[in-house]
């Protein structure tokens, strides 16, 4: 059973004749432990896709199923809790809380769900991501690459069913991108994390197990690496 | 009288509390039992809500996770089995070509009605075939040992300079034959987490490819750059190049690039190299412009201070 799947997923904006088909019938299945990259130019619909998958937006037609549950059938409150427990996000813009330290940022989603913190696991994540010396620093004292590594740690901390990364290296230079992506790949392998990454960068997509190319809201090519 | 009433009320309250507690505990146990039943039946469609803000919901959520972990383990095992099956069929297919060539030329040689020039030609083809088989066998042995885990790579903190120069000296002769000079940009030696023998083998494979697909009389450039987590070793050749839609395929077992037709090879070198880097928590990326250049960037983890 796939961890995440979509069936005939569509998202249209506006009305005929000025209709914009951001997504036009997408069928994807991501198996447990897989690292899938979705590659497309800007405007291809890839970000819309990620928003649908994370339950941040509702589809016009079709289904998004995460962990056997259809997102559209949930109420807003259920969706919030579902996301907190099952989906990890890594965004281009890091989205760290500026007044919390690195460590506090990482454990925030665990505390929000009222769970006890598995210290050994968190320490392992922090260590693997090379953040040991920075754990008490505030985000504004970190470089872009370090901030994104904190965001990755935060996404991994709750052991989500799926980690969704939207242009995770969009704000980083080529070298830092390669460094951060390498560590993202390494941690996902180490912690058996299922992951989907959206990017326009063909080179970065090489690190994934499978690449899905989308254009104009449709899948045009799919290949296993 | 008043005392008797108080006692009766107190007893009644106690009784009710016990009754409600008992019912609550029973209900909770029943719910937990339901969740466990679903776990046993491997059914993720649990009867209870996994998305409410209460304890039972958290429990349900964790049950779903356990079921998933289970299915994941099973599917991983199945995948590994498929990999082995496809590997065996790929391998037998790959061995067939050189083997049937050898058989055919040996037959022709045995028949004897051939000129001396033909004889030389056939013998050299037989030699080429056996060399290819030999090389494939060597790679296969290494690969299977790595894949099965019979060889554990032992990445330790050691200087990378020696590892790179070991690889360069291995391919020096092949480079000299094509009058290719291997230029290494100056770098300070750094300690990286790696297994010297195997890493050198992987770098050698990348260098051999660079030499093979480069035009004669050109350069091959090696450079090294330290990033926060990884150190990047880049090898650039100015040869035929690789089209972007092939970047993901070239590391596959037995894959031969479209541009590589006519150049000898079995499609194992890059696969082996990437396997070696992955085993050490590193990775390889490729960047190329067909007809201009190809850069392979290899990433190894820096040693933590």
Short mmCIF file of C-alpha atoms in Angstrom, two decimals:
data_model
loop_
_atom_site.label_atom_id
_atom_site.label_comp_id
_atom_site.label_asym_id
_atom_site.label_seq_id
_atom_site.Cartn_x
_atom_site.Cartn_y
_atom_site.Cartn_z
CA UNK A 1 0.00 0.00 0.00
CA UNK A 2 1.49 3.36 -0.99
CA UNK A 3 2.05 5.91 1.77
CA UNK A 4 0.83 8.65 -0.49
CA UNK A 5 -1.20 8.50 -3.67
CA UNK A 6 -3.28 10.72 -5.89
CA UNK A 7 -6.04 9.64 -8.24
CA UNK A 8 -7.01 11.88 -11.16
CA UNK A 9 -5.97 14.92 -9.17
CA UNK A 10 -7.13 18.21 -10.71
CA UNK A 11 -6.91 21.81 -9.66
CA UNK A 12 -8.48 24.41 -11.89
CA UNK A 13 -8.62 28.14 -11.30
CA UNK A 14 -11.18 30.51 -12.84
CA UNK A 15 -13.98 29.57 -15.24
CA UNK A 16 -14.27 28.74 -18.96
CA UNK A 17 -13.05 30.17 -21.26
CA UNK A 18 -10.34 31.61 -19.02
CA UNK A 19 -9.80 28.47 -17.03
CA UNK A 20 -6.28 27.72 -15.76
CA UNK A 21 -5.56 24.04 -15.33
CA UNK A 22 -2.77 24.08 -12.76
CA UNK A 23 -3.12 20.31 -12.30
CA UNK A 24 -4.87 18.24 -14.90
CA UNK A 25 -5.22 14.62 -13.89
CA UNK A 26 -2.21 13.55 -11.82
CA UNK A 27 -1.79 9.92 -10.68
CA UNK A 28 1.10 9.30 -8.36
CA UNK A 29 1.91 6.57 -5.86
CA UNK A 30 4.78 6.88 -3.40
CA UNK A 31 5.81 3.71 -1.61
CA UNK A 32 7.17 3.60 1.93
CA UNK A 33 10.83 4.52 2.14
CA UNK A 34 10.93 5.95 -1.37
CA UNK A 35 12.52 9.29 -2.29
CA UNK A 36 10.64 10.78 -5.23
CA UNK A 37 11.54 14.00 -7.02
CA UNK A 38 8.97 15.98 -8.99
CA UNK A 39 10.72 18.12 -11.59
CA UNK A 40 9.11 20.89 -13.58
CA UNK A 41 9.63 24.47 -14.76
CA UNK A 42 8.00 27.29 -12.82
CA UNK A 43 4.32 27.35 -13.74
CA UNK A 44 4.23 23.61 -14.43
CA UNK A 45 1.94 23.07 -11.44
CA UNK A 46 4.48 21.41 -9.17
CA UNK A 47 3.96 23.72 -6.20
CA UNK A 48 0.19 23.41 -6.51
CA UNK A 49 0.70 19.65 -6.42
CA UNK A 50 2.71 19.83 -3.23
CA UNK A 51 0.08 22.03 -1.58
CA UNK A 52 -2.59 19.46 -2.45
CA UNK A 53 -0.48 16.59 -1.13
CA UNK A 54 0.10 18.36 2.16
CA UNK A 55 -3.57 19.20 2.54
CA UNK A 56 -2.80 22.93 2.34
CA UNK A 57 -5.30 23.37 -0.50
CA UNK A 58 -8.33 21.45 -1.72
CA UNK A 59 -8.49 19.83 -5.17
CA UNK A 60 -11.13 20.66 -7.79
CA UNK A 61 -11.45 16.98 -8.59
CA UNK A 62 -9.73 13.71 -7.73
CA UNK A 63 -8.32 12.35 -4.50
CA UNK A 64 -5.26 12.69 -2.32
CA UNK A 65 -4.77 9.71 -0.03
CA UNK A 66 -2.13 9.77 2.71
CA UNK A 67 -1.82 6.72 4.97
CA UNK A 68 -5.07 5.34 3.62
CA UNK A 69 -7.03 8.45 4.50
CA UNK A 70 -8.55 10.83 2.00
CA UNK A 71 -7.61 14.39 2.85
CA UNK A 72 -10.69 16.04 1.34
CA UNK A 73 -12.95 14.16 3.72
CA UNK A 74 -11.40 15.70 6.81
CA UNK A 75 -12.54 18.80 8.64
CA UNK A 76 -10.09 21.66 9.05
CA UNK A 77 -9.34 20.68 12.62
CA UNK A 78 -8.78 17.02 11.74
CA UNK A 79 -6.54 18.11 8.88
CA UNK A 80 -4.42 20.24 11.19
CA UNK A 81 -3.85 17.33 13.56
CA UNK A 82 -3.33 14.93 10.67
CA UNK A 83 -0.66 17.16 9.14
CA UNK A 84 1.07 17.61 12.49
CA UNK A 85 1.38 13.84 12.95
CA UNK A 86 1.83 12.56 9.42
CA UNK A 87 3.39 15.21 7.20
CA UNK A 88 6.74 16.95 7.55
CA UNK A 89 7.38 20.09 5.51
CA UNK A 90 10.59 21.68 4.32
CA UNK A 91 10.06 24.96 2.50
CA UNK A 92 12.32 27.12 0.38
CA UNK A 93 12.08 29.89 2.98
CA UNK A 94 12.97 27.71 6.04
CA UNK A 95 10.02 29.03 8.13
CA UNK A 96 11.85 28.83 11.45
CA UNK A 97 10.50 30.60 14.53
CA UNK A 98 12.97 33.49 15.07
CA UNK A 99 12.62 33.74 18.85
CA UNK A 100 13.27 30.03 19.48
CA UNK A 101 16.67 28.37 19.56
CA UNK A 102 17.70 25.68 17.07
CA UNK A 103 16.77 22.93 19.53
CA UNK A 104 13.44 24.53 20.45
CA UNK A 105 12.55 24.90 16.79
CA UNK A 106 13.28 21.24 16.15
CA UNK A 107 11.16 19.90 19.02
CA UNK A 108 8.30 22.39 18.53
CA UNK A 109 6.04 20.08 16.47
CA UNK A 110 6.49 17.28 19.03
CA UNK A 111 5.51 19.60 21.86
CA UNK A 112 2.53 20.89 19.89
CA UNK A 113 1.18 17.36 19.77
CA UNK A 114 1.73 17.00 23.52
CA UNK A 115 4.21 14.17 23.18
CA UNK A 116 7.29 13.47 25.22
CA UNK A 117 10.52 14.15 23.39
CA UNK A 118 12.65 11.16 22.44
CA UNK A 119 15.92 12.84 23.38
CA UNK A 120 18.20 10.17 21.97
CA UNK A 121 16.46 10.36 18.58
CA UNK A 122 16.55 14.18 18.50
CA UNK A 123 20.24 14.18 19.45
CA UNK A 124 20.97 11.73 16.67
CA UNK A 125 19.17 13.92 14.12
CA UNK A 126 21.00 17.03 15.35
CA UNK A 127 24.32 15.22 15.17
CA UNK A 128 23.69 13.74 11.71
CA UNK A 129 22.76 17.15 10.36
CA UNK A 130 25.92 18.71 11.82
CA UNK A 131 24.02 21.09 14.11
CA UNK A 132 25.58 20.00 17.41
CA UNK A 133 27.46 23.25 17.99
CA UNK A 134 24.51 25.39 17.01
CA UNK A 135 21.75 23.86 19.11
CA UNK A 136 21.37 26.88 21.42
CA UNK A 137 21.74 29.55 18.72
CA UNK A 138 18.90 31.60 17.33
CA UNK A 139 18.06 31.16 13.63
CA UNK A 140 19.28 34.63 12.66
CA UNK A 141 22.81 33.66 13.67
CA UNK A 142 22.89 30.82 11.15
CA UNK A 143 23.78 30.67 7.47
CA UNK A 144 21.15 29.72 4.89
CA UNK A 145 22.45 26.17 4.62
CA UNK A 146 22.39 25.76 8.41
CA UNK A 147 18.85 27.15 8.63
CA UNK A 148 17.64 24.68 6.06
CA UNK A 149 19.32 21.86 7.96
CA UNK A 150 17.38 22.96 11.06
CA UNK A 151 14.16 22.88 9.01
CA UNK A 152 15.03 19.34 7.86
CA UNK A 153 15.68 18.29 11.46
CA UNK A 154 12.32 19.74 12.50
CA UNK A 155 10.55 17.87 9.72
CA UNK A 156 12.22 14.59 10.70
CA UNK A 157 11.63 15.01 14.44
CA UNK A 158 8.02 13.77 14.44
CA UNK A 159 8.89 10.74 12.24
CA UNK A 160 6.18 11.75 9.74
CA UNK A 161 4.71 9.29 7.25
CA UNK A 162 5.91 11.54 4.46
CA UNK A 163 8.29 14.46 4.22
CA UNK A 164 7.37 17.04 1.60
CA UNK A 165 10.14 19.37 0.43
CA UNK A 166 9.26 22.34 -1.76
CA UNK A 167 12.35 23.68 -3.60
CA UNK A 168 14.39 23.02 -0.44
CA UNK A 169 17.47 24.62 -1.97
CA UNK A 170 15.72 27.46 -3.80
CA UNK A 171 17.41 30.11 -1.66
CA UNK A 172 20.85 28.50 -1.60
CA UNK A 173 23.83 28.69 -3.95
CA UNK A 174 24.83 25.62 -5.97
CA UNK A 175 27.49 24.38 -3.58
CA UNK A 176 25.38 24.78 -0.45
CA UNK A 177 22.47 23.16 -2.30
CA UNK A 178 24.54 20.07 -3.01
CA UNK A 179 25.66 19.95 0.61
CA UNK A 180 22.13 20.31 2.04
CA UNK A 181 20.62 17.88 -0.45
CA UNK A 182 23.27 15.30 0.33
CA UNK A 183 22.45 15.50 3.99
CA UNK A 184 18.69 15.35 3.25
CA UNK A 185 19.25 12.19 1.23
CA UNK A 186 21.55 10.68 3.83
CA UNK A 187 19.16 11.28 6.72
CA UNK A 188 16.16 10.01 4.78
CA UNK A 189 18.03 6.77 4.09
CA UNK A 190 19.25 6.50 7.66
CA UNK A 191 15.82 7.08 9.22
CA UNK A 192 13.86 5.26 6.44
CA UNK A 193 11.97 8.46 5.75
CA UNK A 194 9.56 8.50 2.80
CA UNK A 195 10.12 11.74 0.95
CA UNK A 196 8.85 13.78 -1.97
CA UNK A 197 10.80 16.74 -3.25
CA UNK A 198 9.66 19.39 -5.70
CA UNK A 199 12.37 21.09 -7.72
CA UNK A 200 13.15 22.70 -11.06
CA UNK A 201 16.74 21.55 -10.83
CA UNK A 202 17.53 18.40 -12.80
CA UNK A 203 20.91 18.04 -11.12
CA UNK A 204 19.45 17.97 -7.62
CA UNK A 205 16.82 15.42 -8.70
CA UNK A 206 19.66 12.92 -9.32
CA UNK A 207 19.73 12.12 -5.64
CA UNK A 208 16.21 10.70 -5.68
CA UNK A 209 15.13 7.11 -6.35
CA UNK A 210 12.57 8.17 -8.94
CA UNK A 211 11.99 11.32 -10.98
CA UNK A 212 8.57 12.47 -12.16
CA UNK A 213 8.58 15.24 -14.75
CA UNK A 214 5.53 17.46 -14.95
CA UNK A 215 4.55 20.04 -17.54
CA UNK A 216 1.34 22.05 -17.74
CA UNK A 217 -0.21 20.11 -14.89
CA UNK A 218 0.42 16.69 -16.41
CA UNK A 219 3.01 13.96 -15.90
CA UNK A 220 5.10 13.82 -19.06
CA UNK A 221 7.89 11.46 -18.09
CA UNK A 222 8.69 9.14 -15.22
CA UNK A 223 11.83 7.21 -14.57
CA UNK A 224 13.53 5.20 -11.89
CA UNK A 225 17.16 5.89 -11.30
CA UNK B 1 -31.28 10.36 61.01
CA UNK B 2 -29.19 13.04 59.29
CA UNK B 3 -26.16 10.84 59.76
CA UNK B 4 -27.91 7.86 58.15
CA UNK B 5 -28.87 9.99 55.10
CA UNK B 6 -25.32 11.29 54.75
CA UNK B 7 -23.98 7.76 54.89
CA UNK B 8 -26.44 6.57 52.29
CA UNK B 9 -25.58 9.47 49.97
CA UNK B 10 -21.87 8.87 50.49
CA UNK B 11 -22.27 5.18 49.71
CA UNK B 12 -24.34 6.02 46.64
CA UNK B 13 -21.70 8.46 45.38
CA UNK B 14 -18.96 5.90 45.96
CA UNK B 15 -20.96 3.28 44.16
CA UNK B 16 -21.62 5.57 41.19
CA UNK B 17 -17.96 6.61 40.99
CA UNK B 18 -16.84 3.02 40.99
CA UNK B 19 -19.47 2.11 38.39
CA UNK B 20 -18.51 4.94 36.05
CA UNK B 21 -14.79 4.32 36.50
CA UNK B 22 -15.33 0.66 35.79
CA UNK B 23 -17.31 1.45 32.63
CA UNK B 24 -14.77 4.00 31.51
CA UNK B 25 -11.86 1.62 32.01
CA UNK B 26 -13.75 -1.16 30.24
CA UNK B 27 -14.56 1.10 27.31
CA UNK B 28 -10.96 2.21 27.02
CA UNK B 29 -9.68 -1.36 27.14
CA UNK B 30 -12.23 -2.34 24.49
CA UNK B 31 -11.00 0.48 22.26
CA UNK B 32 -7.37 -0.51 22.78
CA UNK B 33 -8.36 -4.07 22.02
CA UNK B 34 -9.98 -2.92 18.78
CA UNK B 35 -6.82 -1.06 17.80
CA UNK B 36 -4.66 -4.10 18.56
CA UNK B 37 -7.02 -6.30 16.54
CA UNK B 38 -6.49 -4.02 13.57
CA UNK B 39 -2.72 -4.23 14.06
CA UNK B 40 -2.93 -8.01 14.06
CA UNK B 41 -5.07 -7.94 10.92
CA UNK B 42 -2.64 -5.41 9.35
CA UNK B 43 -5.56 -3.18 8.66
CA UNK B 44 -4.68 0.53 8.56
CA UNK B 45 -8.34 1.42 8.17
CA UNK B 46 -8.74 1.63 11.91
CA UNK B 47 -12.19 1.91 13.49
CA UNK B 48 -11.05 4.85 15.57
CA UNK B 49 -10.09 8.34 14.61
CA UNK B 50 -6.38 8.99 14.19
CA UNK B 51 -6.89 12.71 13.92
CA UNK B 52 -8.46 13.92 17.15
CA UNK B 53 -6.74 15.67 19.98
CA UNK B 54 -7.02 12.92 22.60
CA UNK B 55 -4.97 10.06 23.96
CA UNK B 56 -6.83 7.30 22.20
CA UNK B 57 -6.35 9.03 18.88
CA UNK B 58 -2.61 9.23 19.51
CA UNK B 59 -2.59 5.54 20.27
CA UNK B 60 -4.47 4.81 17.07
CA UNK B 61 -2.00 6.93 15.15
CA UNK B 62 0.90 4.95 16.59
CA UNK B 63 -0.81 1.69 15.74
CA UNK B 64 -1.10 2.84 12.12
CA UNK B 65 2.65 3.60 12.19
CA UNK B 66 3.46 0.11 13.46
CA UNK B 67 1.44 -1.45 10.66
CA UNK B 68 3.24 0.75 8.16
CA UNK B 69 6.67 -0.15 9.44
CA UNK B 70 5.70 -3.75 9.07
CA UNK B 71 4.50 -3.40 5.49
CA UNK B 72 7.60 -1.39 4.68
CA UNK B 73 9.90 -4.15 5.89
CA UNK B 74 8.01 -6.68 3.81
CA UNK B 75 8.05 -4.57 0.68
CA UNK B 76 11.77 -3.90 1.15
CA UNK B 77 12.50 -7.59 1.28
CA UNK B 78 10.38 -8.14 -1.81
CA UNK B 79 12.20 -5.35 -3.61
CA UNK B 80 15.57 -6.79 -2.75
CA UNK B 81 14.45 -10.11 -4.13
CA UNK B 82 13.37 -8.44 -7.36
CA UNK B 83 16.71 -6.66 -7.60
CA UNK B 84 18.56 -9.95 -7.31
CA UNK B 85 16.32 -11.59 -9.90
CA UNK B 86 16.76 -8.79 -12.40
CA UNK B 87 20.47 -8.77 -11.65
CA UNK B 88 20.81 -12.43 -12.52
CA UNK B 89 18.90 -12.06 -15.76
CA UNK B 90 20.86 -8.90 -16.70
CA UNK B 91 24.11 -10.61 -15.96
CA UNK B 92 23.44 -13.73 -17.97
CA UNK B 93 22.35 -11.55 -20.87
CA UNK B 94 25.54 -9.48 -20.66
CA UNK B 95 27.79 -12.51 -20.61
CA UNK B 96 26.11 -14.06 -23.61
CA UNK B 97 27.47 -11.63 -26.18
CA UNK B 98 31.20 -12.00 -25.55
CA UNK B 99 30.78 -15.73 -24.93
CA UNK B 100 29.01 -16.42 -28.22
CA UNK B 101 31.67 -14.32 -29.97
CA UNK B 102 34.43 -16.43 -28.47
CA UNK B 103 32.59 -19.65 -29.42
CA UNK B 104 32.09 -18.49 -33.01
CA UNK B 105 35.71 -17.40 -33.59
CA UNK B 106 37.08 -20.55 -31.98
CA UNK B 107 34.90 -22.61 -34.36
CA UNK B 108 36.21 -20.68 -37.33
CA UNK B 109 39.76 -21.13 -36.14
CA UNK B 110 39.23 -24.87 -35.68
CA UNK B 111 37.83 -25.28 -39.20
CA UNK B 112 41.21 -24.09 -40.37
CA UNK B 113 40.36 -22.85 -43.91
CA UNK B 114 41.42 -19.29 -43.20
CA UNK B 115 44.20 -16.96 -44.14
CA UNK B 116 46.90 -15.95 -41.73
CA UNK B 117 45.47 -12.39 -41.50
CA UNK B 118 42.05 -13.80 -40.64
CA UNK B 119 43.57 -16.06 -38.06
CA UNK B 120 45.25 -13.09 -36.37
CA UNK B 121 42.01 -11.14 -36.50
CA UNK B 122 39.93 -13.95 -34.98
CA UNK B 123 42.48 -14.59 -32.26
CA UNK B 124 42.50 -10.94 -31.25
CA UNK B 125 38.70 -10.98 -31.13
CA UNK B 126 38.75 -14.01 -28.88
CA UNK B 127 41.26 -12.20 -26.71
CA UNK B 128 39.01 -9.11 -26.55
CA UNK B 129 36.04 -11.27 -25.56
CA UNK B 130 37.92 -13.03 -22.79
CA UNK B 131 39.27 -9.72 -21.51
CA UNK B 132 35.76 -8.33 -21.36
CA UNK B 133 34.51 -11.40 -19.53
CA UNK B 134 37.46 -11.24 -17.18
CA UNK B 135 36.78 -7.60 -16.38
CA UNK B 136 33.09 -8.28 -15.91
CA UNK B 137 33.82 -11.17 -13.58
CA UNK B 138 36.12 -8.98 -11.48
CA UNK B 139 33.49 -6.26 -11.22
CA UNK B 140 30.75 -8.75 -10.48
CA UNK B 141 32.69 -10.32 -7.65
CA UNK B 142 33.32 -6.91 -6.11
CA UNK B 143 29.73 -5.87 -6.65
CA UNK B 144 28.15 -8.96 -5.20
CA UNK B 145 30.40 -8.79 -2.17
CA UNK B 146 29.45 -5.17 -1.61
CA UNK B 147 25.76 -5.74 -2.22
CA UNK B 148 25.41 -8.80 -0.07
CA UNK B 149 27.36 -7.02 2.61
CA UNK B 150 30.10 -9.65 2.64
CA UNK B 151 32.53 -6.76 2.57
CA UNK B 152 31.85 -4.06 5.08
CA UNK B 153 33.41 -0.80 4.10
CA UNK B 154 35.18 0.70 7.05
CA UNK B 155 35.15 4.46 6.61
CA UNK B 156 37.72 6.01 8.91
CA UNK B 157 39.08 9.51 9.20
CA UNK B 158 42.02 9.65 6.79
CA UNK B 159 43.57 12.15 4.43
CA UNK B 160 42.02 12.12 0.98
CA UNK B 161 45.18 13.23 -0.86
CA UNK B 162 46.79 9.82 -0.75
CA UNK B 163 43.54 8.15 -1.89
CA UNK B 164 43.29 10.42 -4.92
CA UNK B 165 46.94 10.01 -5.87
CA UNK B 166 46.59 6.21 -5.59
CA UNK B 167 43.82 6.40 -8.19
CA UNK B 168 45.80 8.72 -10.45
CA UNK B 169 48.78 6.40 -10.50
CA UNK B 170 46.53 3.45 -11.41
CA UNK B 171 45.23 5.18 -14.54
CA UNK B 172 48.43 7.02 -15.40
CA UNK B 173 49.42 4.58 -18.15
CA UNK B 174 46.00 4.66 -19.83
CA UNK B 175 46.04 8.46 -19.80
CA UNK B 176 49.54 8.63 -21.24
CA UNK B 177 48.51 6.36 -24.14
CA UNK B 178 45.96 8.95 -25.26
CA UNK B 179 48.30 11.81 -24.40
CA UNK B 180 45.87 13.07 -21.79
CA UNK B 181 47.30 15.02 -18.87
CA UNK B 182 45.62 14.78 -15.49
CA UNK B 183 45.76 18.17 -13.80
CA UNK B 184 45.05 18.43 -10.12
CA UNK B 185 44.35 21.90 -8.74
CA UNK B 186 46.30 22.49 -5.51
CA UNK B 187 44.42 21.68 -2.34
CA UNK B 188 45.20 21.27 1.34
CA UNK B 189 44.86 17.67 2.44
CA UNK B 190 41.68 17.09 4.46
CA UNK B 191 40.57 14.18 6.64
CA UNK B 192 37.42 12.59 5.26
CA UNK B 193 35.39 9.64 6.44
CA UNK B 194 36.27 7.01 3.88
CA UNK B 195 37.62 3.54 3.22
CA UNK B 196 40.82 4.22 1.30
CA UNK B 197 41.01 1.05 -0.76
CA UNK B 198 37.43 1.11 -1.99
CA UNK B 199 37.19 4.86 -2.41
CA UNK B 200 40.34 4.78 -4.51
CA UNK B 201 38.72 2.03 -6.58
CA UNK B 202 35.63 4.23 -7.14
CA UNK B 203 37.69 7.28 -8.09
CA UNK B 204 39.73 5.07 -10.42
CA UNK B 205 36.52 4.00 -12.17
CA UNK B 206 35.48 7.63 -12.67
CA UNK B 207 38.96 8.49 -13.98
CA UNK B 208 38.99 5.49 -16.33
CA UNK B 209 35.68 6.65 -17.75
CA UNK B 210 36.97 10.19 -18.12
CA UNK B 211 39.96 8.89 -20.09
CA UNK B 212 37.82 6.53 -22.16
CA UNK B 213 35.31 9.14 -23.25
CA UNK B 214 37.71 12.05 -23.59
CA UNK B 215 39.26 13.08 -26.89
CA UNK B 216 43.01 12.47 -27.19
CA UNK B 217 45.48 15.21 -26.23
CA UNK B 218 43.08 16.84 -23.78
CA UNK B 219 43.18 17.49 -20.07
CA UNK B 220 41.35 15.93 -17.17
CA UNK B 221 40.89 18.25 -14.21
CA UNK B 222 40.63 17.21 -10.59
CA UNK B 223 39.66 19.64 -7.87
CA UNK B 224 38.58 19.49 -4.27
CA UNK B 225 36.35 21.76 -2.26
CA UNK B 226 35.26 21.55 1.38
CA UNK B 227 31.63 22.38 2.20
CA UNK B 228 30.06 22.45 5.69
CA UNK B 229 29.05 18.76 5.79
CA UNK B 230 30.72 17.19 2.77
CA UNK B 231 33.87 17.61 0.77
CA UNK B 232 33.42 17.54 -2.98
CA UNK B 233 35.92 15.88 -5.30
CA UNK B 234 35.29 16.89 -8.91
CA UNK B 235 36.66 15.18 -12.00
CA UNK B 236 36.08 16.92 -15.32
CA UNK B 237 36.83 15.60 -18.79
CA UNK B 238 36.34 17.32 -22.12
CA UNK B 239 34.87 14.49 -24.12
CA UNK B 240 31.57 13.35 -25.60
CA UNK B 241 29.42 14.33 -22.61
CA UNK B 242 26.11 13.00 -21.32
CA UNK B 243 22.63 14.41 -22.12
CA UNK B 244 20.60 15.58 -19.07
CA UNK B 245 17.87 12.97 -19.56
CA UNK B 246 20.51 10.27 -19.06
CA UNK B 247 21.93 11.68 -15.83
CA UNK B 248 19.69 9.51 -13.74
CA UNK B 249 20.30 6.34 -15.72
CA UNK B 250 24.07 6.22 -16.03
CA UNK B 251 24.55 4.93 -12.50
CA UNK B 252 22.27 1.97 -13.18
CA UNK B 253 23.74 -1.47 -13.48
CA UNK B 254 24.55 -2.44 -17.10
CA UNK B 255 23.35 0.91 -18.45
CA UNK B 256 25.35 2.18 -21.41
CA UNK B 257 25.01 5.81 -22.47
CA UNK B 258 23.66 6.56 -25.95
CA UNK B 259 26.95 8.29 -26.77
CA UNK B 260 28.96 5.36 -25.47
CA UNK B 261 28.14 2.97 -28.33
CA UNK B 262 31.33 1.86 -29.97
CA UNK B 263 33.38 2.42 -26.83
CA UNK B 264 34.17 -0.74 -24.94
CA UNK B 265 32.47 -1.15 -21.58
CA UNK B 266 29.95 -3.19 -19.62
CA UNK B 267 28.00 -0.55 -17.75
CA UNK B 268 29.37 -1.52 -14.38
CA UNK B 269 32.03 1.08 -13.54
CA UNK B 270 29.74 3.96 -12.55
CA UNK B 271 27.32 1.64 -10.81
CA UNK B 272 30.13 0.24 -8.69
CA UNK B 273 31.48 3.72 -7.97
CA UNK B 274 28.13 5.06 -6.80
CA UNK B 275 27.56 1.93 -4.70
CA UNK B 276 30.88 2.53 -2.96
CA UNK B 277 30.03 6.15 -2.19
CA UNK B 278 26.55 5.29 -0.94
CA UNK B 279 27.99 2.67 1.39
CA UNK B 280 30.00 5.44 3.01
CA UNK B 281 27.07 7.87 3.31
CA UNK B 282 28.42 9.85 0.38
CA UNK B 283 27.06 10.37 -3.10
CA UNK B 284 27.92 11.22 -6.71
CA UNK B 285 26.38 13.85 -8.97
CA UNK B 286 26.98 14.39 -12.66
CA UNK B 287 26.89 17.58 -14.67
CA UNK B 288 27.57 17.69 -18.40
CA UNK B 289 27.19 19.49 -21.71
CA UNK B 290 27.20 16.98 -24.58
CA UNK B 291 30.22 17.51 -26.78
CA UNK B 292 31.80 19.89 -24.26
CA UNK B 293 32.50 18.44 -20.84
CA UNK B 294 31.42 16.01 -18.11
CA UNK B 295 31.97 16.60 -14.41
CA UNK B 296 31.49 13.91 -11.82
CA UNK B 297 31.31 15.32 -8.30
CA UNK B 298 31.90 12.88 -5.49
CA UNK B 299 30.88 13.80 -1.96
CA UNK B 300 32.37 12.37 1.21
CA UNK B 301 31.54 13.41 4.75
CA UNK B 302 33.93 15.69 6.60
CA UNK B 303 35.21 14.42 9.88
CA UNK B 304 33.53 15.97 12.87
CA UNK B 305 35.93 17.94 15.01
#
